[in-house]
Coordinates of C-alpha atoms and ligand atoms in Angstrom, one line a residue:
X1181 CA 8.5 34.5 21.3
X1182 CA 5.5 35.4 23.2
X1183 CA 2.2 35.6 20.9
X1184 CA 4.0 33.8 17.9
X1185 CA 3.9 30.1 17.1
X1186 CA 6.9 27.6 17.9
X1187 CA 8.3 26.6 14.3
X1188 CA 11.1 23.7 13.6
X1189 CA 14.2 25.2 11.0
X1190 CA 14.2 22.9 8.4
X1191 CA 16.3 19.3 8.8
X1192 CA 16.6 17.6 5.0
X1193 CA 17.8 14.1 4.6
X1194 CA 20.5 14.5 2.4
X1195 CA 20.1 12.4 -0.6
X1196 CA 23.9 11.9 -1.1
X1197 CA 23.4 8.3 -0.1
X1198 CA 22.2 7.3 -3.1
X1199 CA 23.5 6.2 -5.8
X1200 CA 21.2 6.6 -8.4
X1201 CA 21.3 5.8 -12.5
X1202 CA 20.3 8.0 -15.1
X1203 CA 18.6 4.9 -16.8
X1204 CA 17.3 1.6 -16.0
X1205 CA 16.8 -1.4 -18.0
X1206 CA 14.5 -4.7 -16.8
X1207 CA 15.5 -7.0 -14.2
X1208 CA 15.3 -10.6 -15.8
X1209 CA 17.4 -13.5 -14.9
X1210 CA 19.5 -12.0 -12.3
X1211 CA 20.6 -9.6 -14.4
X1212 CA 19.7 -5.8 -15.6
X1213 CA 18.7 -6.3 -19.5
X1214 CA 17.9 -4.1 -22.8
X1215 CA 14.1 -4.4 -23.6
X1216 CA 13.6 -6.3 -26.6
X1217 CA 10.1 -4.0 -27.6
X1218 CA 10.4 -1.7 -24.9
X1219 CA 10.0 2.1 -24.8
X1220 CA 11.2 4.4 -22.1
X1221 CA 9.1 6.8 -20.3
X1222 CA 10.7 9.0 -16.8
X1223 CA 10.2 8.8 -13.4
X1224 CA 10.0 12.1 -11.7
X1225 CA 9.6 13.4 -8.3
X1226 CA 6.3 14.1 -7.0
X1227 CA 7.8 17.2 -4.6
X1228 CA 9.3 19.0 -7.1
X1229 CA 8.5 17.2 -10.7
X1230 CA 12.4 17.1 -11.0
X1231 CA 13.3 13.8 -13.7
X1232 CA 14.5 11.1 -11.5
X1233 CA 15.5 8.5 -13.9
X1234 CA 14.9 7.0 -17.3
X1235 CA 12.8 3.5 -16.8
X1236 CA 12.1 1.1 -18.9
X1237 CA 8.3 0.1 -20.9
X1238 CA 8.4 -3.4 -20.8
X1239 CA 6.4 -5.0 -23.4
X1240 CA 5.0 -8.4 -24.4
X1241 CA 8.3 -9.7 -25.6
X1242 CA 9.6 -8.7 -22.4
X1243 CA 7.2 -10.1 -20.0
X1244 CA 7.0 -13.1 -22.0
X1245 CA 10.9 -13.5 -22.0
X1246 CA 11.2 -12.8 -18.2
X1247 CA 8.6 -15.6 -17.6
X1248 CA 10.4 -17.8 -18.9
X1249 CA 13.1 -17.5 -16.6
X1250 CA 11.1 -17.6 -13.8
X1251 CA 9.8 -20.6 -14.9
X1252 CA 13.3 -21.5 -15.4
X1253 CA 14.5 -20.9 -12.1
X1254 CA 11.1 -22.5 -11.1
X1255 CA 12.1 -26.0 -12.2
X1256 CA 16.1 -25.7 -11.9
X1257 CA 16.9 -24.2 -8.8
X1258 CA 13.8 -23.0 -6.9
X1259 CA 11.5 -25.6 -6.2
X1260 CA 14.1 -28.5 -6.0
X1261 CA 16.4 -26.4 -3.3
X1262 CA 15.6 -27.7 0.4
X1263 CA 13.1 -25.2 2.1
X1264 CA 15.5 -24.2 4.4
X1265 CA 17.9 -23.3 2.3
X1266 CA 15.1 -21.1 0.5
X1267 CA 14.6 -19.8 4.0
X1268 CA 18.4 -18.5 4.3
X1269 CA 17.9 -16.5 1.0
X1270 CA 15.1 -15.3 2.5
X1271 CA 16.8 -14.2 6.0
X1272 CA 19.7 -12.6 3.9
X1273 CA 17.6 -10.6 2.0
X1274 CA 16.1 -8.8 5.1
X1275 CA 19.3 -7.7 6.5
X1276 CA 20.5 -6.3 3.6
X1277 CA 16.9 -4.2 3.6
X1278 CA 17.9 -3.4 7.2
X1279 CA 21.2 -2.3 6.4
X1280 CA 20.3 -0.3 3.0
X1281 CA 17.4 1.0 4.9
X1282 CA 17.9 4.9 5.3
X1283 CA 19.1 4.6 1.3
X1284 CA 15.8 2.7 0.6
X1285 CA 13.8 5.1 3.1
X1286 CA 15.1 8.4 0.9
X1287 CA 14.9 6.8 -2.5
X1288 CA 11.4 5.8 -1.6
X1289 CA 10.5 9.3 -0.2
X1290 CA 11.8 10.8 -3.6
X1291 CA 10.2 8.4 -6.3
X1292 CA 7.0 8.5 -4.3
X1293 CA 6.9 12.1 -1.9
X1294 CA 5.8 10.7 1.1
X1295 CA 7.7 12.2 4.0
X1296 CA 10.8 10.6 5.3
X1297 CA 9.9 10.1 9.1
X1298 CA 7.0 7.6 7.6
X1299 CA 9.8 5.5 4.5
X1300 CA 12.1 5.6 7.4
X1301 CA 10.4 4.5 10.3
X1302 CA 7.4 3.1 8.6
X1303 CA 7.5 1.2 4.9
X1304 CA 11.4 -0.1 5.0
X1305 CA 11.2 -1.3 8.9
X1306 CA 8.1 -3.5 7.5
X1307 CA 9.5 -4.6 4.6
X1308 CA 12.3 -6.2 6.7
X1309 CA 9.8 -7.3 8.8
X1310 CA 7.8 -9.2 6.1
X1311 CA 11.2 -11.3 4.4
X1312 CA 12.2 -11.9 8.4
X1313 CA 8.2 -13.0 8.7
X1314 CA 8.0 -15.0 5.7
X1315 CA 12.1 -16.4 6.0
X1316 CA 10.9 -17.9 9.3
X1317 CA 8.0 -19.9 7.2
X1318 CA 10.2 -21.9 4.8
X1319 CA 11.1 -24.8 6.5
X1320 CA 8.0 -25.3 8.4
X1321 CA 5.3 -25.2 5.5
X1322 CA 3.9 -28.7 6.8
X1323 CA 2.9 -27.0 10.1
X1324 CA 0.7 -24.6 8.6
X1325 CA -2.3 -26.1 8.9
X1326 CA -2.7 -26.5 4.6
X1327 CA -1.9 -30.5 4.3
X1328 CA 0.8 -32.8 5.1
X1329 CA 3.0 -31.7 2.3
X1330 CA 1.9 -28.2 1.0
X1331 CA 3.3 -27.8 -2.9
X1332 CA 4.6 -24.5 -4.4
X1333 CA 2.2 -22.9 -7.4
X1334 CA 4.9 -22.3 -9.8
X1335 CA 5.6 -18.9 -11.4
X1336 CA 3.8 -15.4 -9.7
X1337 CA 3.0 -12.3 -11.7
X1338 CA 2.5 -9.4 -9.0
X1339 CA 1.5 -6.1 -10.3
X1340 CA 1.6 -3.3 -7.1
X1341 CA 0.3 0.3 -7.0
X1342 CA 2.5 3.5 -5.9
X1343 CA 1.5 4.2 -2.8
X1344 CA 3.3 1.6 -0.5
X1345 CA 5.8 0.3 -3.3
X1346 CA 8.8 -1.4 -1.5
X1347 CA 5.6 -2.3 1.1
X1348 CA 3.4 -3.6 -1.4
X1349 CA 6.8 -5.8 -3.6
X1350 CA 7.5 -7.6 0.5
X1351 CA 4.1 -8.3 0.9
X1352 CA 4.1 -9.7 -2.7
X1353 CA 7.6 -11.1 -2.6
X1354 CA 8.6 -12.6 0.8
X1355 CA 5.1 -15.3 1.3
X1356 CA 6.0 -16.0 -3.0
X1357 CA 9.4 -17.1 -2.5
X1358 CA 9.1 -18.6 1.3
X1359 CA 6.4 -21.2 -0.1
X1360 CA 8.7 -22.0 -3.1
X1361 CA 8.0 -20.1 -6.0
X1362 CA 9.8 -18.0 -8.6
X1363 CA 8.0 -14.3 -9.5
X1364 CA 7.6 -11.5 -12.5
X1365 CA 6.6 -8.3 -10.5
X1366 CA 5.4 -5.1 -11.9
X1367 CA 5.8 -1.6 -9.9
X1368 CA 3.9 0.8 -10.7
X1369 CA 4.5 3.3 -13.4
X1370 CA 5.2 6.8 -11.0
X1371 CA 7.3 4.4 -8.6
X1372 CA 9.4 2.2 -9.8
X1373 CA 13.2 3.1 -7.9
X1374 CA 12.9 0.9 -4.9
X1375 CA 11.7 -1.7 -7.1
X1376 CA 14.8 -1.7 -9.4
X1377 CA 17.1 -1.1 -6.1
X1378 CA 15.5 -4.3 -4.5
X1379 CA 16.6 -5.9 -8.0
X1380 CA 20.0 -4.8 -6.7
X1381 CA 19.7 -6.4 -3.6
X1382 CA 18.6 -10.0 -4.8
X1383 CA 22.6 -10.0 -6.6
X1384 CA 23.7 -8.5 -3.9
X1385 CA 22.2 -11.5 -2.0
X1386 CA 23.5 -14.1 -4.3
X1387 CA 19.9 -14.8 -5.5
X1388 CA 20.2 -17.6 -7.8
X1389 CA 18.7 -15.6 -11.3
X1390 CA 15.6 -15.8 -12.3
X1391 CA 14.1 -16.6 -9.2
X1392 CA 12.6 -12.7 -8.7
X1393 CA 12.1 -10.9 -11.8
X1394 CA 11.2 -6.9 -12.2
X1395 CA 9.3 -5.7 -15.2
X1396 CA 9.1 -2.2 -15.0
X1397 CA 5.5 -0.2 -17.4
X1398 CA 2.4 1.1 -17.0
X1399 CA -0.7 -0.8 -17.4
X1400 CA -0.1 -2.8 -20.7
X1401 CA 2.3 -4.3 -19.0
X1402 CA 0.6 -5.1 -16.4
X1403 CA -2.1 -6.3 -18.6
X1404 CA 0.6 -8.7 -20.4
X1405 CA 1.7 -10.3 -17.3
X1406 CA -2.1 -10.9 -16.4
X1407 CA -2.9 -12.7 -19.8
X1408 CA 0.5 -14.8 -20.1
X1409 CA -0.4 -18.2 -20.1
X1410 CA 3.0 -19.3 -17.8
X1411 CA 1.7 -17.5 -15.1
X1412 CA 0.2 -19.9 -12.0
X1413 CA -1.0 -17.3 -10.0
X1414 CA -1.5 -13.4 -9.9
X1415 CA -1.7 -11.4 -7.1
X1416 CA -2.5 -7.8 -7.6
X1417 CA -2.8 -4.7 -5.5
X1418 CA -4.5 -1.7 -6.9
X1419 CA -8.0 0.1 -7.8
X1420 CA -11.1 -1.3 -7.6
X1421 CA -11.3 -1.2 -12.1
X1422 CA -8.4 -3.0 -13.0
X1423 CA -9.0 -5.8 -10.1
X1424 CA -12.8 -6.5 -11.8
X1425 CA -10.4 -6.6 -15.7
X1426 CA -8.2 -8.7 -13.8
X1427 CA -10.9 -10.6 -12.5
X1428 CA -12.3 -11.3 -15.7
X1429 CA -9.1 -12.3 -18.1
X1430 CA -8.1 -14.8 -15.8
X1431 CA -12.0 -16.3 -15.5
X1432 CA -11.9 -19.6 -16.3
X1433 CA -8.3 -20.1 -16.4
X1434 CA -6.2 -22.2 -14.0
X1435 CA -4.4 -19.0 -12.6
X1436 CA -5.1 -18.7 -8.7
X1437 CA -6.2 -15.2 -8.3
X1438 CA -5.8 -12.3 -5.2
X1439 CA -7.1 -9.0 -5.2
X1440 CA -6.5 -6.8 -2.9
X1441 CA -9.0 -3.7 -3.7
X1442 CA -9.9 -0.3 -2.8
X1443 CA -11.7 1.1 0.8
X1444 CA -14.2 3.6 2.2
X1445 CA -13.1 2.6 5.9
X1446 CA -15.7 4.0 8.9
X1447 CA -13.3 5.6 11.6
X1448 CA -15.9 5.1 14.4
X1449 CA -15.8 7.2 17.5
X1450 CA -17.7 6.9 20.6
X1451 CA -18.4 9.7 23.1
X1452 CA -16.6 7.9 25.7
X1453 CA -14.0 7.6 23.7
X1454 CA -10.1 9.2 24.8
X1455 CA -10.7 12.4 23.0
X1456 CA -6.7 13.3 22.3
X1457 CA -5.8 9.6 20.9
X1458 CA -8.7 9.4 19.0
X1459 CA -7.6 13.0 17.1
X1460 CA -4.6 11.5 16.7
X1461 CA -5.6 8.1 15.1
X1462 CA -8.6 9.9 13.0
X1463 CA -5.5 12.0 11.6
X1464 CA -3.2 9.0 11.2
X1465 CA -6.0 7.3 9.6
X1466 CA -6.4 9.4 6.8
X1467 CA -3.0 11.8 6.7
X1468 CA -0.9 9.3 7.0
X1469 CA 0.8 8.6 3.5
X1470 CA -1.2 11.7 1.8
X1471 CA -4.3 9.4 2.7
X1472 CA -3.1 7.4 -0.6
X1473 CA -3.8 4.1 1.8
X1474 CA -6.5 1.8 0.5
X1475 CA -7.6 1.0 4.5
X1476 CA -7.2 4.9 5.2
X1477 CA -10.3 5.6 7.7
X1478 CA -11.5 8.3 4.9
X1479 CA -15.0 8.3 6.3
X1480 CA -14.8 9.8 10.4
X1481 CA -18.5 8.7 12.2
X1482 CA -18.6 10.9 15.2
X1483 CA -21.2 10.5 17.7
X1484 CA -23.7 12.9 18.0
X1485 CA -23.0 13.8 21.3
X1486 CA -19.2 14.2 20.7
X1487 CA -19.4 16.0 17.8
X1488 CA -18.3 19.3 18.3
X1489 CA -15.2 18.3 20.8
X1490 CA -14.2 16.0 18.2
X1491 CA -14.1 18.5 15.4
X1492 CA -12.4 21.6 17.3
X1493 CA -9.9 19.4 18.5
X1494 CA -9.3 17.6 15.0
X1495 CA -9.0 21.3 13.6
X1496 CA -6.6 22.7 15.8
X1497 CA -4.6 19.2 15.5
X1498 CA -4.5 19.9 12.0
X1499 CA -3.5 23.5 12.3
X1500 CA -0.4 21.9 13.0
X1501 CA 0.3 19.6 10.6
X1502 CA 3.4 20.3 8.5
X1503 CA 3.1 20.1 4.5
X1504 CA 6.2 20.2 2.6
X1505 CA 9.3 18.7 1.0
X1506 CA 8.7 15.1 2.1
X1507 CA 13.1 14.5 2.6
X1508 CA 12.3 17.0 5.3
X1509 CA 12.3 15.0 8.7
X1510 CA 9.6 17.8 10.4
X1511 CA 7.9 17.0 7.1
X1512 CA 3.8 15.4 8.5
X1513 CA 2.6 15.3 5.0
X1514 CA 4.4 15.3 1.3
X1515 CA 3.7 15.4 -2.0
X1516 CA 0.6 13.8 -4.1
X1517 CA 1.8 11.1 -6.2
X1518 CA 0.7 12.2 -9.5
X1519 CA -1.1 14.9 -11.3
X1520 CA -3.2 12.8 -12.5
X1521 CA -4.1 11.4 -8.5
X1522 CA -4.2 15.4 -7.6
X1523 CA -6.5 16.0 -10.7
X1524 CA -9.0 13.3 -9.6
X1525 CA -8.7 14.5 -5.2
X1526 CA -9.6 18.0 -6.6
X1527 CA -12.3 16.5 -8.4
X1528 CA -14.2 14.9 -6.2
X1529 CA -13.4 17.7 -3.6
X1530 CA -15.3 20.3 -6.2
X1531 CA -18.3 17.6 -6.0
X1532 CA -17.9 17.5 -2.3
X1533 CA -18.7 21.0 -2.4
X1534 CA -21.6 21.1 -5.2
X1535 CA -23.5 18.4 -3.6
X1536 CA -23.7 20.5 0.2
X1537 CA -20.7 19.6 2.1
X1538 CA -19.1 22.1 3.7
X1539 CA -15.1 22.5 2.9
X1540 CA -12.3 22.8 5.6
X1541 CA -8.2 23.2 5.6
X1542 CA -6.0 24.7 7.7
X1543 CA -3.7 27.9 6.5
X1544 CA -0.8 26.3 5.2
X1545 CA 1.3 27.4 2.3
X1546 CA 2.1 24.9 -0.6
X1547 CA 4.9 25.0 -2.6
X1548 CA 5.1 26.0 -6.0
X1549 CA 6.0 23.2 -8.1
X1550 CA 5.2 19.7 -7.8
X1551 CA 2.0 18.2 -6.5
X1552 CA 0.4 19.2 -3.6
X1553 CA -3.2 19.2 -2.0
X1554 CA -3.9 20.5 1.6
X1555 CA -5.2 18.2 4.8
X1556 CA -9.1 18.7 4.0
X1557 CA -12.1 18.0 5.6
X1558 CA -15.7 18.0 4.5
X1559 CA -18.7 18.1 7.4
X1560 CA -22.0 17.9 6.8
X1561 CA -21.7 15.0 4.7
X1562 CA -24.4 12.7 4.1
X1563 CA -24.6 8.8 3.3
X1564 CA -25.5 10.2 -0.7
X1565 CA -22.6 12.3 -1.1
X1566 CA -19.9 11.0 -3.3
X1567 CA -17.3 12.2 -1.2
X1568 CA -19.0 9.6 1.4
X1569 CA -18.8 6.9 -1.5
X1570 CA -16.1 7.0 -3.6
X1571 CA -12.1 6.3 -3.0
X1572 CA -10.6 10.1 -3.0
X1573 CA -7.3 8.4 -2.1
X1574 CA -6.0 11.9 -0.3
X1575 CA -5.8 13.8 2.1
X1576 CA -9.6 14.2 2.5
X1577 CA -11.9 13.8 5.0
X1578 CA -15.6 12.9 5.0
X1579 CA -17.5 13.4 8.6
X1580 CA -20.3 12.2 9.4
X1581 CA -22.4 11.3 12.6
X1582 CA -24.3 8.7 14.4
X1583 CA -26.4 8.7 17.6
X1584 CA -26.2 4.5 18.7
X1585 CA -23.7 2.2 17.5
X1586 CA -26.7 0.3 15.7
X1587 CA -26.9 3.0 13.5
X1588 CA -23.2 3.6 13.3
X1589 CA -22.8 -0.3 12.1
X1590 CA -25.8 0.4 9.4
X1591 CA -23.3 3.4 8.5
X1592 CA -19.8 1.9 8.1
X1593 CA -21.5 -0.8 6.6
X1594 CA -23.2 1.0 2.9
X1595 CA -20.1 0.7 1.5
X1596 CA -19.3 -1.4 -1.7
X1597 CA -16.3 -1.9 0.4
X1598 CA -14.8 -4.0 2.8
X1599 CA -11.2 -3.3 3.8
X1600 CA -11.0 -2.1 6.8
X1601 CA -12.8 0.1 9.6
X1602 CA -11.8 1.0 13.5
X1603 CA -13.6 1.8 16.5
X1604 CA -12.9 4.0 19.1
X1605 CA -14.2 3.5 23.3
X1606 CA -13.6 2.7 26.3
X1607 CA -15.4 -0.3 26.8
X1608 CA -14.4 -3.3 25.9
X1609 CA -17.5 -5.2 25.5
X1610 CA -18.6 -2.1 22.5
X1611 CA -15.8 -2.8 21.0
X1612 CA -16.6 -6.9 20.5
X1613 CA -19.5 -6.5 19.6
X1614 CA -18.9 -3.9 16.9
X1615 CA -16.0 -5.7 15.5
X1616 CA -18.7 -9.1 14.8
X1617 CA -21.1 -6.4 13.5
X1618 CA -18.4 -4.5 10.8
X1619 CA -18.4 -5.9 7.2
X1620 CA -14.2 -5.2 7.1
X1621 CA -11.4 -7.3 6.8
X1622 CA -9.6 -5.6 9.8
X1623 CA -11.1 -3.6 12.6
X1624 CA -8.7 -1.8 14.6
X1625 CA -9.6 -0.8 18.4
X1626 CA -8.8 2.6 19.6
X1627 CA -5.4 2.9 17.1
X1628 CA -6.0 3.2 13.3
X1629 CA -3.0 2.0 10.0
X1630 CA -1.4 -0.6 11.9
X1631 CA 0.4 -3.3 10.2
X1632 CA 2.4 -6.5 11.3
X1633 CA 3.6 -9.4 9.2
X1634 CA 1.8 -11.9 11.5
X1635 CA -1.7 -10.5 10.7
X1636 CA -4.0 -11.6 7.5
X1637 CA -4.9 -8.3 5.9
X1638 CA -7.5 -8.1 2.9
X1639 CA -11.1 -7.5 2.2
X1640 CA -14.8 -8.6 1.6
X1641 CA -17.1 -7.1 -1.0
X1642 CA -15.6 -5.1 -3.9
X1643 CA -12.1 -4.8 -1.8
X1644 CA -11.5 -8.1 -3.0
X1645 CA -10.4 -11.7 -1.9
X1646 CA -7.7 -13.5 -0.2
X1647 CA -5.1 -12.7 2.5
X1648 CA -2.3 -11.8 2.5
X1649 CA 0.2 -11.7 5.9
X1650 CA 0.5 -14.0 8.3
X1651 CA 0.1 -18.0 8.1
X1652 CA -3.3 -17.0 5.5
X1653 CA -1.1 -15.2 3.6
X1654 CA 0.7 -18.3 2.7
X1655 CA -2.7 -19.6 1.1
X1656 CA -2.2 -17.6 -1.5
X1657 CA 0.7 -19.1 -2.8
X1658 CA 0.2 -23.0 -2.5
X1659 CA -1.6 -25.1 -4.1
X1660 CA -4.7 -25.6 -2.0
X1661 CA -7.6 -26.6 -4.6
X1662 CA -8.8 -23.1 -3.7
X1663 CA -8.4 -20.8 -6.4
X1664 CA -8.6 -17.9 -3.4
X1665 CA -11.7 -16.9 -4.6
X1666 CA -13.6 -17.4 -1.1
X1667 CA -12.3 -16.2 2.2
Ligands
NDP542 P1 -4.4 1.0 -10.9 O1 -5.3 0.0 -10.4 O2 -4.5 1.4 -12.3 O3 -2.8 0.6 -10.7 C1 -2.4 -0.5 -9.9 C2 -1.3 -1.3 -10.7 O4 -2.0 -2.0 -11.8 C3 -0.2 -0.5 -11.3 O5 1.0 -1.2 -11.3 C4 -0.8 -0.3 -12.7 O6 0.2 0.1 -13.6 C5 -1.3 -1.7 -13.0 N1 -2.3 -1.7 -14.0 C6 -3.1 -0.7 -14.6 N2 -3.9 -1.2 -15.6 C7 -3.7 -2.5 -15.6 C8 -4.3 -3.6 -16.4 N3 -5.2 -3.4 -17.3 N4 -3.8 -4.8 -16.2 C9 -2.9 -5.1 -15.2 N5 -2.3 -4.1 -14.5 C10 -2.7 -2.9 -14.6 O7 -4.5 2.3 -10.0 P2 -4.1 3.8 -10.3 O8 -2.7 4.0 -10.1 O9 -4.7 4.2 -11.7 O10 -5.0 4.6 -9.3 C11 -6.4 4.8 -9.5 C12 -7.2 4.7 -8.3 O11 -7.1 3.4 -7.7 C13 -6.7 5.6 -7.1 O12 -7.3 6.9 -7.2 C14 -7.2 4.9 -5.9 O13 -8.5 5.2 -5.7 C15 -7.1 3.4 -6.3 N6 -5.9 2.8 -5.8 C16 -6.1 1.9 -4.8 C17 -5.0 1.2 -4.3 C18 -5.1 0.3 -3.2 O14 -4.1 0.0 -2.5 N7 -6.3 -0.3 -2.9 C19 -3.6 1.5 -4.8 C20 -3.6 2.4 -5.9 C21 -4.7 3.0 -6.4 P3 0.5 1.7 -13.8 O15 1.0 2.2 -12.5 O16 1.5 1.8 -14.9 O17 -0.9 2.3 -14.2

């Protein structure tokens, strides 16, 4: 209709595919099990704050209990079986992800409120991808370029965060099991469905038992797994806090150790830079997931001399960004997490504003319950500001400018951080030169948040150590002589 805006009807995944339990127990020995001093606590949807399920606390007994049987399935089974055979398990695994996927992509979009189009095409297509990756690694350890004969660790606790969780359990899972050994992982307390659904998947794939083990909590748990002295190695994915606690407990002990932190990436854009993909990527950079991405490019430098292109363009992109029930397939961004992750984005957002910035969001109508926050962005934002220093870990954006790509290095660089950062121009040479100069454990060129199994991903500074992806992601989980402390 002349003079009024096109809109889509809605088009809701239906969530009759699922078949989901009103209560969960722990995942220990191939089997679902009772806690022994376990509580309960529920799982709700972000959306709509609708109880999804009752989940299990696990406590010490119960991390303690389901280390054992990874250690058990460690010595029986797992590390005697011939690597190839490992590798099969491995293989069968992804195409049972591949053919749950659209269950896993709507369970996943429920538990966690991140819109469908990005669980669907996004998260569960990766997380094949990583137990394909990692499948095709088992046999051919020798040929990784870590010795002759590359040995196993033992037994893995991995303790992920909420805001990639099947994502974040591959990542954790596929290189763990590939290079021989047996695991104890621990989802994070406001996502733990796909989690226990994967659990289903390792009977479903005749998993010998104990060889993956799921102990659903909250941090004690976590804390438990960390500090159990039949754990070879952790590997941990979270904030910035717990990874220096982390740090610290296993200091001294003879537990290899990844971390894989929090980010303040520079999204860097050049004034010969293709205007319309570089909108695009600076909003995929930081919209993507609700901007609850730990590479997200949450801090946009815009040259001088591009400045005010960049920013009417980026508004009007954004006036056009759909916010809304995330099982919605029009749906661009869903729900925050938590309350507690909206209660610390409105936070900082308020500081944003008391320290000078100046505030910006579209017109767009949030829904009533739930947990929602609009795209934002903040200009005028200075190198002081918090907004410019802390994680927000939403949809937020901090802009600030640059006139030479000297001073845009010195920029993206006064960080704490180190996780990731991306360029954007059209020459080639700029590009190079900036990507020697950035302090990041990935620099993307002219695209922003892309992932493949085949590429190391991690940080320097406080986003932590080691790799993880690709053949450095095996690293982590043999025994090297290096603890994974230096990159
Ligand atoms: P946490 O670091 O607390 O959570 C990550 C994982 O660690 C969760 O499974 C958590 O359990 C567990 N955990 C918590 N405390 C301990 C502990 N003492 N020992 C062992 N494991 C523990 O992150 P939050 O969820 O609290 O988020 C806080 C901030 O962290 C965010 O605002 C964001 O800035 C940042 N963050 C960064 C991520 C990244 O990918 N880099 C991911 C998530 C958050 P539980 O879920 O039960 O608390």
């Amino acid at each position: 209709m002349a003079g009024k805006k096109f809109t889509y009807a809605p088009a809701p995944e239906s969530r009759a595919i699922l078949d989901l339990k009103s209560s969960y127990g722990l995942f220990i020995g191939g089997e679902f099990v009772d806690p022994i001093d376990g509580r309960t606590f529920k799982t709700v949807s972000p959306a709509t704050e609708e109880v999804l399920a009752e989940v299990t606390e696990g406590g010490a007994a119960d991390v303690d209990r389901a280390v054992q049987a990874a250690r058990k399935a460690y010595d029986k089974t797992w590390s005697t079986m011939p690597p190839r055979e490992r590798g099969k398990y491995l293989y069968r695994i992804a195409r049972i992800i591949q053919e749950r996927a659209r269950e896993l992509a709507v369970l996943e979009s429920l538990d966690n409120g991140k819109p469908i189009r990005e669980s669907r095409d996004v998260d569960i297509p990766l997380v094949a991808a990583y137990f394909f990756y990692y499948a095709g690694w088992a046999d051919k350890l020798k040929h990784a370029g870590f010795g002759p004969d590359p040995q196993a660790l033992g037994v893995a606790g991995q303790i992920i965060p909420w805001n990639f969780p099947l994502l974040m359990l591959a990542w954790k899972i596929a290189p763990a099991l590939a290079c021989g050994n047996t695991v104890v992982l621990k989802p994070a307390e406001t996502t733990p469905l796909t989690a226990l659904l994967f659990a289903e998947i390792c009977q479903q794939a005749d998993l010998p038992p104990g060889v993956v083990n799921i102990v659903t909590g909250a941090g004690e748990t976590g804390r438990a797994l960390v500090e159990h002295p039949g754990i070879d190695k952790i590997a941990f994915t979270g904030s910035t806090d717990v990874g220096k606690m982390i740090a610290r407990s296993t200091a001294g002990s003879k537990k290899k150790v990844t971390l894989e932190l929090g980010g303040k990436a520079a999204n860097i854009v050049f004034d010969d830079a293709p205007i319309d993909q570089a909108v695009e990527g600076i909003v995929n950079g930081i919209f993507f997931n609700q901007g609850h991405v730990c590479c997200a490019g949450s801090r946009l430098l815009v040259q001088e001399s591009a400045y005010d292109v960049v920013i009417s363009s980026l508004k009007r992109r954004l006036g056009t960004l759909r916010v809304g029930d995330p099982l919605d397939k029009n749906t661009d961004v869903g729900a925050i997490n938590s309350a507690e992750q909206l209660a610390r984005i409105k936070e900082l957002s308020e500081v944003g504003e008391e320290e000078g910035a100046e505030r910006w969001s579209p017109p767009c109508e949030l829904p009533d319950r739930g947990f929602w926050f609009a795209p934002t962005i903040f200009t005028g934002v200075t190198q002081a500001h918090r907004i410019a220093r802390e994680e927000i870990f939403g949809p937020v954006l901090s802009v600030l400018t640059f006139r030479t790509p000297a001073e845009a290095v010195e920029k993206a660089n006064n960080t704490p951080y180190g996780l990731s950062a991306g360029v954007w121009t059209d020459k080639g040479s700029l590009i190079l030169w900036m990507a020697n100069q950035l302090r990041a454990g990935v620099v993307w060129a002219n695209t922003f948040n892309r992932f493949d199994p085949t590429s190391p991903f991690g940080g320097y500074k406080e986003s932590g150590f080691g790799r993880e992806g690709g053949r450095h992601g095996l690293e982590a989980y043999l025994a090297t002589g290096n603890r994974g402390r230096d990159v």
